[in-house]
CSV table of C-alpha atoms in Angstrom, one decimal:
chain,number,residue,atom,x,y,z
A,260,UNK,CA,71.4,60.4,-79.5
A,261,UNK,CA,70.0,58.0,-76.9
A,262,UNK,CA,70.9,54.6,-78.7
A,263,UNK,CA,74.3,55.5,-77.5
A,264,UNK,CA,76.3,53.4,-75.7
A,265,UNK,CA,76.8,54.4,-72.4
A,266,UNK,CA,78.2,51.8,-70.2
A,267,UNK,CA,78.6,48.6,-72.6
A,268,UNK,CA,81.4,49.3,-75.0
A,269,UNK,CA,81.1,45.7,-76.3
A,270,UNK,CA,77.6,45.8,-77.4
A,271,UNK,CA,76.4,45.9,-81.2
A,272,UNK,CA,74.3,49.3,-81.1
A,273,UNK,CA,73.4,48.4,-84.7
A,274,UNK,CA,72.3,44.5,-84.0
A,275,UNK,CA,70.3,45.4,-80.7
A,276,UNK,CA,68.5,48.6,-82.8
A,277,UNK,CA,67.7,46.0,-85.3
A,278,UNK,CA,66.4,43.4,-83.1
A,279,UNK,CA,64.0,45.8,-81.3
A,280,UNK,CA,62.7,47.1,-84.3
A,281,UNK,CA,62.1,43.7,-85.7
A,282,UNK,CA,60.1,43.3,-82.5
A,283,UNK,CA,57.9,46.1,-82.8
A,284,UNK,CA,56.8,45.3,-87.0
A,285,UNK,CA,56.3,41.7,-85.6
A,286,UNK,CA,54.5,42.0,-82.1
A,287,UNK,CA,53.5,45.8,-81.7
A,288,UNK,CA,50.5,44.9,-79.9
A,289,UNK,CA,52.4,42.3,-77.3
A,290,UNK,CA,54.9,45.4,-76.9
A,291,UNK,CA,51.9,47.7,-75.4
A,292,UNK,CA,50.4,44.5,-72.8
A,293,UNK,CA,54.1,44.5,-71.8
A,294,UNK,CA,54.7,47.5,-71.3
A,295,UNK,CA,51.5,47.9,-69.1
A,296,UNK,CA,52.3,45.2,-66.9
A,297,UNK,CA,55.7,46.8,-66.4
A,298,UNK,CA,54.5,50.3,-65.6
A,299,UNK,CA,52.3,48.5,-63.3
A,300,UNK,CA,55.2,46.8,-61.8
A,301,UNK,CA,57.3,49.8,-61.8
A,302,UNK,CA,54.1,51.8,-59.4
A,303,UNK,CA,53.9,49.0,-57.2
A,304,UNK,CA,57.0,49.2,-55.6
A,305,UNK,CA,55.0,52.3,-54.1
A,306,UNK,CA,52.4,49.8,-53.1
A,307,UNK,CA,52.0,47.5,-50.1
A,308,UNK,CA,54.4,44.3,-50.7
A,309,UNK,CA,52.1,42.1,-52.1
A,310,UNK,CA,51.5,44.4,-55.3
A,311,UNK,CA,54.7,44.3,-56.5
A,312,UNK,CA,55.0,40.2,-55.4
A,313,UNK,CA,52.1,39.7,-57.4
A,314,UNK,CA,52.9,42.4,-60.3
A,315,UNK,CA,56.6,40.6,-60.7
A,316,UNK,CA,55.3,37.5,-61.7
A,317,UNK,CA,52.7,38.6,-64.2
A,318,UNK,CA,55.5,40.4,-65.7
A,319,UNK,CA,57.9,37.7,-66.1
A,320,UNK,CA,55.1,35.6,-67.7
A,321,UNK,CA,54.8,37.9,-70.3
A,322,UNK,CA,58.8,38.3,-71.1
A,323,UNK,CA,59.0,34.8,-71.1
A,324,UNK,CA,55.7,34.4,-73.6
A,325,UNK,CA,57.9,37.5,-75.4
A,326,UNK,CA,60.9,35.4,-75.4
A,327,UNK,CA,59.1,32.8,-77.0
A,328,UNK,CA,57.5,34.7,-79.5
A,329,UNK,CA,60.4,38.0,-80.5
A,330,UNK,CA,63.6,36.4,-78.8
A,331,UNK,CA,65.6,38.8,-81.1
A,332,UNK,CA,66.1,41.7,-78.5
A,333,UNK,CA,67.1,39.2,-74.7
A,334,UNK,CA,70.7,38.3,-76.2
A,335,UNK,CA,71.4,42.3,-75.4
A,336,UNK,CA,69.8,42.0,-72.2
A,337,UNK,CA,71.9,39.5,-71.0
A,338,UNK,CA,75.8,41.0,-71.9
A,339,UNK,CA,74.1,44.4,-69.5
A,340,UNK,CA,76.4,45.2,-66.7
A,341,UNK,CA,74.0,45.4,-64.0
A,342,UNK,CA,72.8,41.7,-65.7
A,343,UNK,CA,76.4,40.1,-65.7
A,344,UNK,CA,77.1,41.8,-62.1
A,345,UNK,CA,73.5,40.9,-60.9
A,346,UNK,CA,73.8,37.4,-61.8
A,347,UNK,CA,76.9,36.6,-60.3
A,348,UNK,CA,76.3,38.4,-57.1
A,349,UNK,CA,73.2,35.8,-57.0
A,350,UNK,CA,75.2,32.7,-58.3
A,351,UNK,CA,77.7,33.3,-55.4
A,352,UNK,CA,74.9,34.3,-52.7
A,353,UNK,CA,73.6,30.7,-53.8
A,354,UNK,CA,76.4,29.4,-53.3
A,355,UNK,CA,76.8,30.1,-50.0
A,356,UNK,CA,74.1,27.9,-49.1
A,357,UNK,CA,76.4,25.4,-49.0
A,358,UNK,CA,78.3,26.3,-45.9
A,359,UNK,CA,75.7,28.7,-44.3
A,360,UNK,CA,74.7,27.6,-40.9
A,361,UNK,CA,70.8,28.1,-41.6
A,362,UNK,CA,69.9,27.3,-44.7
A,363,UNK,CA,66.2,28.6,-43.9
A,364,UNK,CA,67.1,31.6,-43.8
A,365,UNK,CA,70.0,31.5,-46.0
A,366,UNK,CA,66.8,30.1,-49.0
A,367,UNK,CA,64.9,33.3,-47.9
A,368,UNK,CA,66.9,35.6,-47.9
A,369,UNK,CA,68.2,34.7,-51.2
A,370,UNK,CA,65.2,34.8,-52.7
A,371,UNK,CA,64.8,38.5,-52.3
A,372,UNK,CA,67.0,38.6,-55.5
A,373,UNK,CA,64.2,37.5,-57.5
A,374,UNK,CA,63.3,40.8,-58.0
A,375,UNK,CA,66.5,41.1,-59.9
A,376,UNK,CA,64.7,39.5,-62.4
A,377,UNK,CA,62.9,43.0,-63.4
A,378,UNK,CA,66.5,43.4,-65.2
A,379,UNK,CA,66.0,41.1,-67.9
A,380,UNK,CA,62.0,41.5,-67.9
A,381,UNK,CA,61.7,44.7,-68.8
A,382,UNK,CA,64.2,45.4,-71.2
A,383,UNK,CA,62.0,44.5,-74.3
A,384,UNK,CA,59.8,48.2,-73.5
A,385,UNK,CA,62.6,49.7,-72.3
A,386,UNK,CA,62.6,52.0,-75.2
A,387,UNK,CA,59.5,53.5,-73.1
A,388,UNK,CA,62.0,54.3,-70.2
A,389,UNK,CA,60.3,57.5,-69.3
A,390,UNK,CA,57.0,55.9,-69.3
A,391,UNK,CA,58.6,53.4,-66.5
A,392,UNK,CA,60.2,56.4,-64.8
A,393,UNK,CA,56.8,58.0,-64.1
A,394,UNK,CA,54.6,55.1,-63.2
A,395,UNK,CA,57.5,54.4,-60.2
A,396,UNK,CA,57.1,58.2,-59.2
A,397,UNK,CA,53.6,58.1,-59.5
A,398,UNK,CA,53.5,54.3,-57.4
A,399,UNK,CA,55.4,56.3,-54.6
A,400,UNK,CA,53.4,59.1,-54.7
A,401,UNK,CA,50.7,56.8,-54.0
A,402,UNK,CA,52.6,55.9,-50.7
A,403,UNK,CA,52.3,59.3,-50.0
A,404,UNK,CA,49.2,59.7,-50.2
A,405,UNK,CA,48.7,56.9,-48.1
A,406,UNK,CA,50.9,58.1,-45.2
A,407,UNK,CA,48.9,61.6,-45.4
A,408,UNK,CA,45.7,59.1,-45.0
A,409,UNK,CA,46.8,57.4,-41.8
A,410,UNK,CA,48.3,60.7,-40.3
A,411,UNK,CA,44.6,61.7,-40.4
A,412,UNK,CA,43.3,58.6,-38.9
A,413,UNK,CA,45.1,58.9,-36.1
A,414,UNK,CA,44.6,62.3,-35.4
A,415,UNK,CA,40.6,61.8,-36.0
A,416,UNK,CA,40.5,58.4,-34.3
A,417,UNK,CA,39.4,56.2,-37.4
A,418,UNK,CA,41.0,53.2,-36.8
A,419,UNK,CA,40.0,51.2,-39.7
A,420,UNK,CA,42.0,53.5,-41.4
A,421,UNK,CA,44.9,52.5,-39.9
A,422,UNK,CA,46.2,49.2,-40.8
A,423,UNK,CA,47.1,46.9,-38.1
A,424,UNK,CA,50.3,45.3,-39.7
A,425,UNK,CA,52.1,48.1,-39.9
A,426,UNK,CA,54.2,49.0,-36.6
A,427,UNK,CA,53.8,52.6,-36.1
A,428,UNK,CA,55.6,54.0,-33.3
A,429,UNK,CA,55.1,57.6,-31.7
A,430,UNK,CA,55.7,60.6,-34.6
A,431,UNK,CA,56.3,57.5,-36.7
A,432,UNK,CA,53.7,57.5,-40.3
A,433,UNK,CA,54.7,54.8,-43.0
A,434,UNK,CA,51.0,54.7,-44.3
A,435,UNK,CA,50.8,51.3,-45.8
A,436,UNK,CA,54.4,50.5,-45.1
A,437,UNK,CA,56.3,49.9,-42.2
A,438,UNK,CA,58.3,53.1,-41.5
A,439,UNK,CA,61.6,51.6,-41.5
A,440,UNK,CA,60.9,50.5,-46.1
A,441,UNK,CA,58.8,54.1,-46.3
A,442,UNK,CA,62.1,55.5,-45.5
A,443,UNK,CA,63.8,53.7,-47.9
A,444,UNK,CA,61.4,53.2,-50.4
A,445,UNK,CA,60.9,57.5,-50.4
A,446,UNK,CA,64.6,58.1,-50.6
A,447,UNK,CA,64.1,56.1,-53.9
A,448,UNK,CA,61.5,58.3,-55.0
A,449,UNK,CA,63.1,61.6,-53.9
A,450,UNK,CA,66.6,60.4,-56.1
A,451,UNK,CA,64.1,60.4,-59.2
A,452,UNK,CA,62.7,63.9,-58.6
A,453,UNK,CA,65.7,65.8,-57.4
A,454,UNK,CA,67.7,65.6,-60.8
A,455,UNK,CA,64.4,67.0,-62.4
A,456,UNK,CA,64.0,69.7,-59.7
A,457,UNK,CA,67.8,70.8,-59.6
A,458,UNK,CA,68.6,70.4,-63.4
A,459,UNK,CA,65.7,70.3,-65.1
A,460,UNK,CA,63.8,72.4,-67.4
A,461,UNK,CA,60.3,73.9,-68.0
A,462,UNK,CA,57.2,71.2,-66.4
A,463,UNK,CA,60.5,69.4,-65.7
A,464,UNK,CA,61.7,71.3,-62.8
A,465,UNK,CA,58.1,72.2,-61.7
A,466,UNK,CA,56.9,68.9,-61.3
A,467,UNK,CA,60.3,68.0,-59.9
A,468,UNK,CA,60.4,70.4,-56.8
A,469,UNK,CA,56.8,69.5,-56.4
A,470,UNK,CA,57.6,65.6,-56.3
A,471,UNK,CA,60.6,66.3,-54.2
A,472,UNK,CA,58.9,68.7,-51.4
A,473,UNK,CA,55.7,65.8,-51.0
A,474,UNK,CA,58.7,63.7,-51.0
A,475,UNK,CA,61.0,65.0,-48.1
A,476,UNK,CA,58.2,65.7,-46.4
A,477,UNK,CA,57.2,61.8,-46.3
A,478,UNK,CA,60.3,60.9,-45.7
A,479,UNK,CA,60.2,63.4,-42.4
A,480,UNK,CA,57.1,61.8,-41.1
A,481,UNK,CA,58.5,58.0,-40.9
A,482,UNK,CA,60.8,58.8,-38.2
A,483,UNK,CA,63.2,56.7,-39.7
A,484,UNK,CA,66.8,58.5,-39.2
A,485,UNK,CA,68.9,56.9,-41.7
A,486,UNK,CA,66.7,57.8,-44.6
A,487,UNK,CA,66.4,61.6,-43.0
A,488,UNK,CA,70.9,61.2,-43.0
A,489,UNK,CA,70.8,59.7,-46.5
A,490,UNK,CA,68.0,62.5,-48.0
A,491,UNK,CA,70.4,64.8,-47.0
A,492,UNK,CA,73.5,63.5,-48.5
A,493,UNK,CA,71.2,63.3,-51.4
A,494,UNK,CA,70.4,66.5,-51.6
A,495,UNK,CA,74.1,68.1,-51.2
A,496,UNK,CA,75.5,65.4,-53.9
A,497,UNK,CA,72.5,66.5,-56.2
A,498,UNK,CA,72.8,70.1,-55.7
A,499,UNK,CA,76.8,70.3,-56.1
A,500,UNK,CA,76.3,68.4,-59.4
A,501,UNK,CA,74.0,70.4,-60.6
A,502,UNK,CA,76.4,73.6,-59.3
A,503,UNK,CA,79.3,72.2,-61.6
A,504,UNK,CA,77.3,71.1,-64.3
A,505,UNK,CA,75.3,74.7,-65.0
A,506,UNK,CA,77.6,76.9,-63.1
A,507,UNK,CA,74.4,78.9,-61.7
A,508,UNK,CA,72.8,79.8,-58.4
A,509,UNK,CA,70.0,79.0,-59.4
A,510,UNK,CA,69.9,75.3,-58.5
A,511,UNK,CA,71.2,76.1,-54.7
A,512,UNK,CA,68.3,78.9,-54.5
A,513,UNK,CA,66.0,75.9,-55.8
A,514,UNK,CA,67.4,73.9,-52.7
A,515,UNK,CA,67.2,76.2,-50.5
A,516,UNK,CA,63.6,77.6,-50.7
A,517,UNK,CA,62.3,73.7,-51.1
A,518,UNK,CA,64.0,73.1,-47.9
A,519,UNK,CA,62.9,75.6,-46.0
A,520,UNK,CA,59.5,75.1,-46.6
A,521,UNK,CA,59.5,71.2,-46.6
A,522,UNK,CA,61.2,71.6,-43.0
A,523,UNK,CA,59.0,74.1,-41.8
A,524,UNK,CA,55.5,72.7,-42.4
A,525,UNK,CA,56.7,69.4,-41.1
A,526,UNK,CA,58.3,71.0,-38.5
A,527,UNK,CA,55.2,72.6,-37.5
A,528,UNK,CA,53.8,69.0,-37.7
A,529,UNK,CA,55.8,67.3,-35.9
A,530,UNK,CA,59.0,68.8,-34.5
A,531,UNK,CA,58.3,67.5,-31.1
A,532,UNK,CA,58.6,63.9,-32.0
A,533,UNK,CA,60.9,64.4,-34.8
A,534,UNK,CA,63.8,66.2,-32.0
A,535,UNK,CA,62.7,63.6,-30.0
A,536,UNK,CA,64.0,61.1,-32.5
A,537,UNK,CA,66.8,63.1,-33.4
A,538,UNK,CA,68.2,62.8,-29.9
A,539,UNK,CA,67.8,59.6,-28.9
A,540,UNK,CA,69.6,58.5,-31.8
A,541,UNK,CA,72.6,60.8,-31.1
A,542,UNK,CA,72.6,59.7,-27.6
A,543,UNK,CA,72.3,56.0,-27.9
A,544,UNK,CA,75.1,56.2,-30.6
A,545,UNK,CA,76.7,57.5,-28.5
A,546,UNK,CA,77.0,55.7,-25.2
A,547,UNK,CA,77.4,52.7,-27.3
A,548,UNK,CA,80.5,53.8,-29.3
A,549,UNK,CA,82.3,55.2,-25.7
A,550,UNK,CA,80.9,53.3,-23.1
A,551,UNK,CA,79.9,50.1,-24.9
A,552,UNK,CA,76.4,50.6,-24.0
A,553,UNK,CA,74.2,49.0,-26.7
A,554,UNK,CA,71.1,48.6,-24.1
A,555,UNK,CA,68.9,50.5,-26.7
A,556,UNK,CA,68.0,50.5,-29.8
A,557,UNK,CA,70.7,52.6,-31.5
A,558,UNK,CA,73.3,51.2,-29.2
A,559,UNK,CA,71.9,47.6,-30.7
A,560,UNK,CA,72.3,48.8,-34.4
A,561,UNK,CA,76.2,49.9,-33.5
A,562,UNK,CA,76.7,46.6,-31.9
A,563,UNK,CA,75.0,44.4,-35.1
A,564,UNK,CA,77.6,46.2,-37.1
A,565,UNK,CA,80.4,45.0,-34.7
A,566,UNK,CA,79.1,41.5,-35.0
A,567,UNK,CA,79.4,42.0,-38.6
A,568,UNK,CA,83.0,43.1,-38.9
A,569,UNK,CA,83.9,40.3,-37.0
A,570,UNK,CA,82.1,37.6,-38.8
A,571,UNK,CA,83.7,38.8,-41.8
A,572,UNK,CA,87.2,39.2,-40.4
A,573,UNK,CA,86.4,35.3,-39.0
A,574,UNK,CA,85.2,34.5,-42.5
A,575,UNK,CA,87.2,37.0,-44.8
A,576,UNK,CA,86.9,35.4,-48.6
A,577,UNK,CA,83.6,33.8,-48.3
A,578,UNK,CA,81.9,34.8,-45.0
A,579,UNK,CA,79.6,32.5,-43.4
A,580,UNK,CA,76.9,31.9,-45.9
A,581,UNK,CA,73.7,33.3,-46.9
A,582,UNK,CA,71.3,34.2,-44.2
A,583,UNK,CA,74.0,32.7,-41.3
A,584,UNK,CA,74.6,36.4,-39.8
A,585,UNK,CA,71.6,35.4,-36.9
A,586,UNK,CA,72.9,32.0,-36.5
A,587,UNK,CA,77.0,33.2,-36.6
A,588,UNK,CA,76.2,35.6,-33.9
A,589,UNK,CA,73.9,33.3,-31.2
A,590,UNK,CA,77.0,30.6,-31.7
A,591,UNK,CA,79.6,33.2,-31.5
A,592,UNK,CA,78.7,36.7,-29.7
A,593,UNK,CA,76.7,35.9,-27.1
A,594,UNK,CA,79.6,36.5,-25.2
A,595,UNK,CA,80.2,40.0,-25.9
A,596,UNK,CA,77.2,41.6,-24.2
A,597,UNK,CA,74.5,38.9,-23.0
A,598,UNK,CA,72.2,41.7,-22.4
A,599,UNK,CA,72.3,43.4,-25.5
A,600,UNK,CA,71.9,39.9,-27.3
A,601,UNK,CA,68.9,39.2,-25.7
A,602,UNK,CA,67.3,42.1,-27.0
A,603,UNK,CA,68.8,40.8,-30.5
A,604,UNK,CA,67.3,37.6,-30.0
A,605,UNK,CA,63.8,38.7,-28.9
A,606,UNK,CA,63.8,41.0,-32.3
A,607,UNK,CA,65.2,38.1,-34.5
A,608,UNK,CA,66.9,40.4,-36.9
A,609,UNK,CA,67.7,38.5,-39.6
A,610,UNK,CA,70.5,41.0,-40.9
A,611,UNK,CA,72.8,43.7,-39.3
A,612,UNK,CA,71.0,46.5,-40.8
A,613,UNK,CA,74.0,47.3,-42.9
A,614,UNK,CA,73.9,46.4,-47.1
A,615,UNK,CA,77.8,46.0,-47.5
A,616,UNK,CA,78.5,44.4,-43.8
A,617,UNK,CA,75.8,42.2,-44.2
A,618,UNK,CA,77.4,41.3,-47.5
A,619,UNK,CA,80.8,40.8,-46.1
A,620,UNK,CA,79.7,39.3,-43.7
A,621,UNK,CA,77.4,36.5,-44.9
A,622,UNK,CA,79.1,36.6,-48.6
A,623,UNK,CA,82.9,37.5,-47.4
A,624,UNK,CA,85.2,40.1,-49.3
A,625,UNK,CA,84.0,38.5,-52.5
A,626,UNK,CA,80.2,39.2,-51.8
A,627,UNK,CA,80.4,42.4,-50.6
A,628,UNK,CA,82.5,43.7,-53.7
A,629,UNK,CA,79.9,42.3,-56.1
A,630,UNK,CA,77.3,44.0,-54.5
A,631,UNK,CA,79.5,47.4,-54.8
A,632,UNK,CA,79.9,46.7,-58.3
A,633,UNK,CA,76.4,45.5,-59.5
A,634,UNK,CA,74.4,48.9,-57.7
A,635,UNK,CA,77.7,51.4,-59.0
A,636,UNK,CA,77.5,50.2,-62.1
A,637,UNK,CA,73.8,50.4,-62.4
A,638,UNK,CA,74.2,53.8,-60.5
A,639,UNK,CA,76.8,55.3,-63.3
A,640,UNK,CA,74.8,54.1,-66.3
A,641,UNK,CA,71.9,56.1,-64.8
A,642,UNK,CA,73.7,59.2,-64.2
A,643,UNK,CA,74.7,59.3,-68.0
A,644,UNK,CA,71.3,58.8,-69.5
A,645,UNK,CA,70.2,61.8,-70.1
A,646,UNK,CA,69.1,64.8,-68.1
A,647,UNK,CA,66.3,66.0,-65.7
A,648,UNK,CA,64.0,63.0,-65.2
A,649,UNK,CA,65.8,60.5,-66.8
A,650,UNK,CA,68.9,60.9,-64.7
A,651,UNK,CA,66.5,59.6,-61.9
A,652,UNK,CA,67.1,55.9,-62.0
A,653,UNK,CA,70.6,56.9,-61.2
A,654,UNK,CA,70.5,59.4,-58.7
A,655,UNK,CA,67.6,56.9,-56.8
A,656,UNK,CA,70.5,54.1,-56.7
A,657,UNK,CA,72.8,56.2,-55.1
A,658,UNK,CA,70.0,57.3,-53.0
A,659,UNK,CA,70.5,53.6,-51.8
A,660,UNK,CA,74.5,53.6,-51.6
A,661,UNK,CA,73.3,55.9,-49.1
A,662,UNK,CA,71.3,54.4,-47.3
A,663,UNK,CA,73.5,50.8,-46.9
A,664,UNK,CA,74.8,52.1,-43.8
A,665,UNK,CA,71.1,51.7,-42.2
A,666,UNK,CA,69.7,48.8,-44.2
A,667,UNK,CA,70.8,45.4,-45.6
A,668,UNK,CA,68.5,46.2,-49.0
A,669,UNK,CA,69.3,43.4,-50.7
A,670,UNK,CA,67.9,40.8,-48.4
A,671,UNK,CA,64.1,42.2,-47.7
A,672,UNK,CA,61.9,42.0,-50.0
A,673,UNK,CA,60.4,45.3,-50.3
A,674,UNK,CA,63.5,47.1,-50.9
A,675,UNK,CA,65.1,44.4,-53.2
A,676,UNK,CA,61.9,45.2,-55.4
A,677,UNK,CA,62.9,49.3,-55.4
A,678,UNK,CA,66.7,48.1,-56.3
A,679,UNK,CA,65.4,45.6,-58.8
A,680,UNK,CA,63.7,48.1,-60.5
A,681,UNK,CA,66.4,50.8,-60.5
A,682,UNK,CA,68.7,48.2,-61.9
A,683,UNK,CA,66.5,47.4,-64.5
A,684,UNK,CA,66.1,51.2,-65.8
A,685,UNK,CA,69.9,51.9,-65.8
A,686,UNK,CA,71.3,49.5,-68.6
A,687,UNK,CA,75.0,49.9,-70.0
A,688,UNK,CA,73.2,50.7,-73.2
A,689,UNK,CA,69.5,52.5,-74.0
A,690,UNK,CA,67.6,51.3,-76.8
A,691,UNK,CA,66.1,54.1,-79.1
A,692,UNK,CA,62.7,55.4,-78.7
A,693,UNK,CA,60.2,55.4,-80.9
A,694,UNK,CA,60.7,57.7,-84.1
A,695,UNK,CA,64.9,57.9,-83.2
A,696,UNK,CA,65.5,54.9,-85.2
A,697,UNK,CA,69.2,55.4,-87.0
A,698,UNK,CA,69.4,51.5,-88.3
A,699,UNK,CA,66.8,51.1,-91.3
A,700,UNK,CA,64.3,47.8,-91.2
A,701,UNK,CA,66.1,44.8,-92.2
């Protein structure tokens, strides 16, 4: 049965059934215009950042002309997990302000969680989950379509093709995102299809291994390492699951032939610039970790983690406030390695490219186990939801858990808006769909 509970022991099944039918004899028509503008918000996060800005807000206007209107159903919405978890991971991130030593960035940073919001806005048409689950698959596959355009472009020379605020580097194709959120944004997309591809049945497992070879092969083309590290670990976790759940070869066969001919067409693409990649991260890494070399790139990533670990151990309960990682390290680190800081400075990252040091680090111990808690417990509703494509929610956040090791998500806009989403379509409890009713009308 879906209106099962799956996560949220505590909630009345029979109340919330109640209250969502009660919405749909009352306001069926308002339950179609929201459930549009959240498919629409769902897609954008495939889209170029100011689709899903502007696709957020038109949402939460209707849930809070909704709330107005069928209130019945939010009271569920709010005892959710990933709600309770969400909210005080954004009540102590505010609070943090307090004591941060730029408040600037500390407000901006902070602000990414308004895409937590998605949570509580679209859990009136969440009955419609797979509906939601699509129009994010097809947003990304959008994306796709639009790195495929600008890999064209550049090898036909139309440059008004190729848009100018998007910092493409050599073998590097984001399409209309920068390469660094296409990776992240596509290792998303790649958690919704692989569950389908591995596990599922019939058009299930077709379009699955369809959405997941345009997938890996997207995320090839950014250039962007950590995604390439946390596809992988995707695909292993994915594929052992779906080893021990149907006992079969068939899913590692299903693996295997995907990747081999996702690697070999992009290989014959762009192996030159993907090796290239490949090796410059292994070196860098490298002479940072045994020489303390962090005069590159990599080397600079390695050392931004350092800084981390040692603003938290300087700050271990409450770390130094939101958006005070910058500002912590030009008081504190310059005197580690004045070269490599430079280089730090010039960049102004914001963040140490890590989700759980940034967290410790800005948000202390405290900070950085909320985080844990709100994405895993978002993560294990999801992988109890069902099977094939509706497992995808779940296996997309841990597609993120992944990829903390390479990206502070929860800071930048454009991935807080995949993460909000995610959140928002793995609840501690599913309503029914339509026609599964169990609770008659009241």
């Amino acid at each position: 049965m879906v209106n099962k509970t799956l996560t949220a022991p505590w909630i009345n099944r029979f109340g919330a059934e109640r209250a969502f039918r009660s919405q749909s004899d009352r306001l069926p028509g308002g339950e179609v215009v929201h459930l549009l503008f959240a498919a629409v918000f769902c897609a954008s996060v495939g889209m170029p950042m100011s689709a899903a800005e502007v696709a957020l807000w038109v949402l939460v206007a209707a849930w809070l002309i909704g709330l107005v209107l069928v209130p019945g159903t939010q009271k569920y919405a709010i005892v959710q997990p990933v709600t309770l978890l969400g909210l005080a991971f954004a009540v102590w991130t505010a609070l943090g302000l307090i004591w941060t030593p730029d408040r600037v960035r500390g407000l901006e940073q902070w602000g990414a969680l308004r895409f937590g919001l998605a949570v509580l806005a679209i859990w009136p048409v969440l009955r419609w989950r797979g509906v939601l689950i699509a129009a994010m698959a097809a947003g990304c596959l959008a994306g796709n379509v639009a790195q495929a355009v600008v890999w064209w472009a550049e090898r036909r020379g139309v440059e008004w093709l190729i848009p100018d605020f998007v910092n493409h580097g050599p073998g590097r194709i984001g399409g209309w995102w920068p390469p660094v959120y296409a990776g992240l944004v596509l290792v998303a997309a790649l958690g919704l299809h692989l569950p389908a591809a591995l596990m599922g049945r019939g058009w299930q497992r077709w379009t699955g291994l369809a959405g997941a070879a345009v997938t890996l092969a997207g995320i090839a083309v950014t250039g962007t390492r950590g995604a390439w590290i946390a596809s992988a670990g995707l695909i292993v976790l994915c594929v052992g699951m779906a080893v021990l759940r149907a006992r079969a070869w068939k899913p590692v066969v299903a693996a295997a032939v995907l990747g081999l001919m996702v690697g070999g067409g992009v290989w014959a693409a762009a192996g030159d610039a993907l090796s290239d990649r490949a090796s410059a991260a292994w070196t860098e890494a490298g002479r940072a970790l045994k020489q303390g070399d962090y005069n590159s790139d990599n080397g600079l990533r390695v050392l931004m983690a350092i800084w981390a670990v040692d603003a938290s151990r300087e700050h271990p309960v409450a770390g130094v406030g939101a958006g005070g990682y910058s500002a912590w390290v030009a008081a504190h680190a310059k005197r580690r390695d004045d070269a490599a800081y430079a280089r730090f400075h010039e960049s102004d990252h914001g963040h140490c490219h890590n989700a759980f040091l940034q967290a410790a680090a800005t948000g202390g111990v405290i900070g950085a186990l909320l985080l844990l808690l709100w994405v895993g417990a978002g993560a294990g509703a999801g992988l109890r939801a069902g099977k094939g494509y509706a497992q995808g929610p779940g296996w997309a956040l841990v597609g993120l858990l992944l990829m903390a090791p390479f990206d502070a998500w929860q800071v930048n806009g454009q991935s807080a808006a995949v993460l909000g989403v995610l959140l928002a379509l793995c609840p501690g409890w599913l309503p029914p769909r339509m026609g599964e009713w169990v609770i008659p009308r009241a």
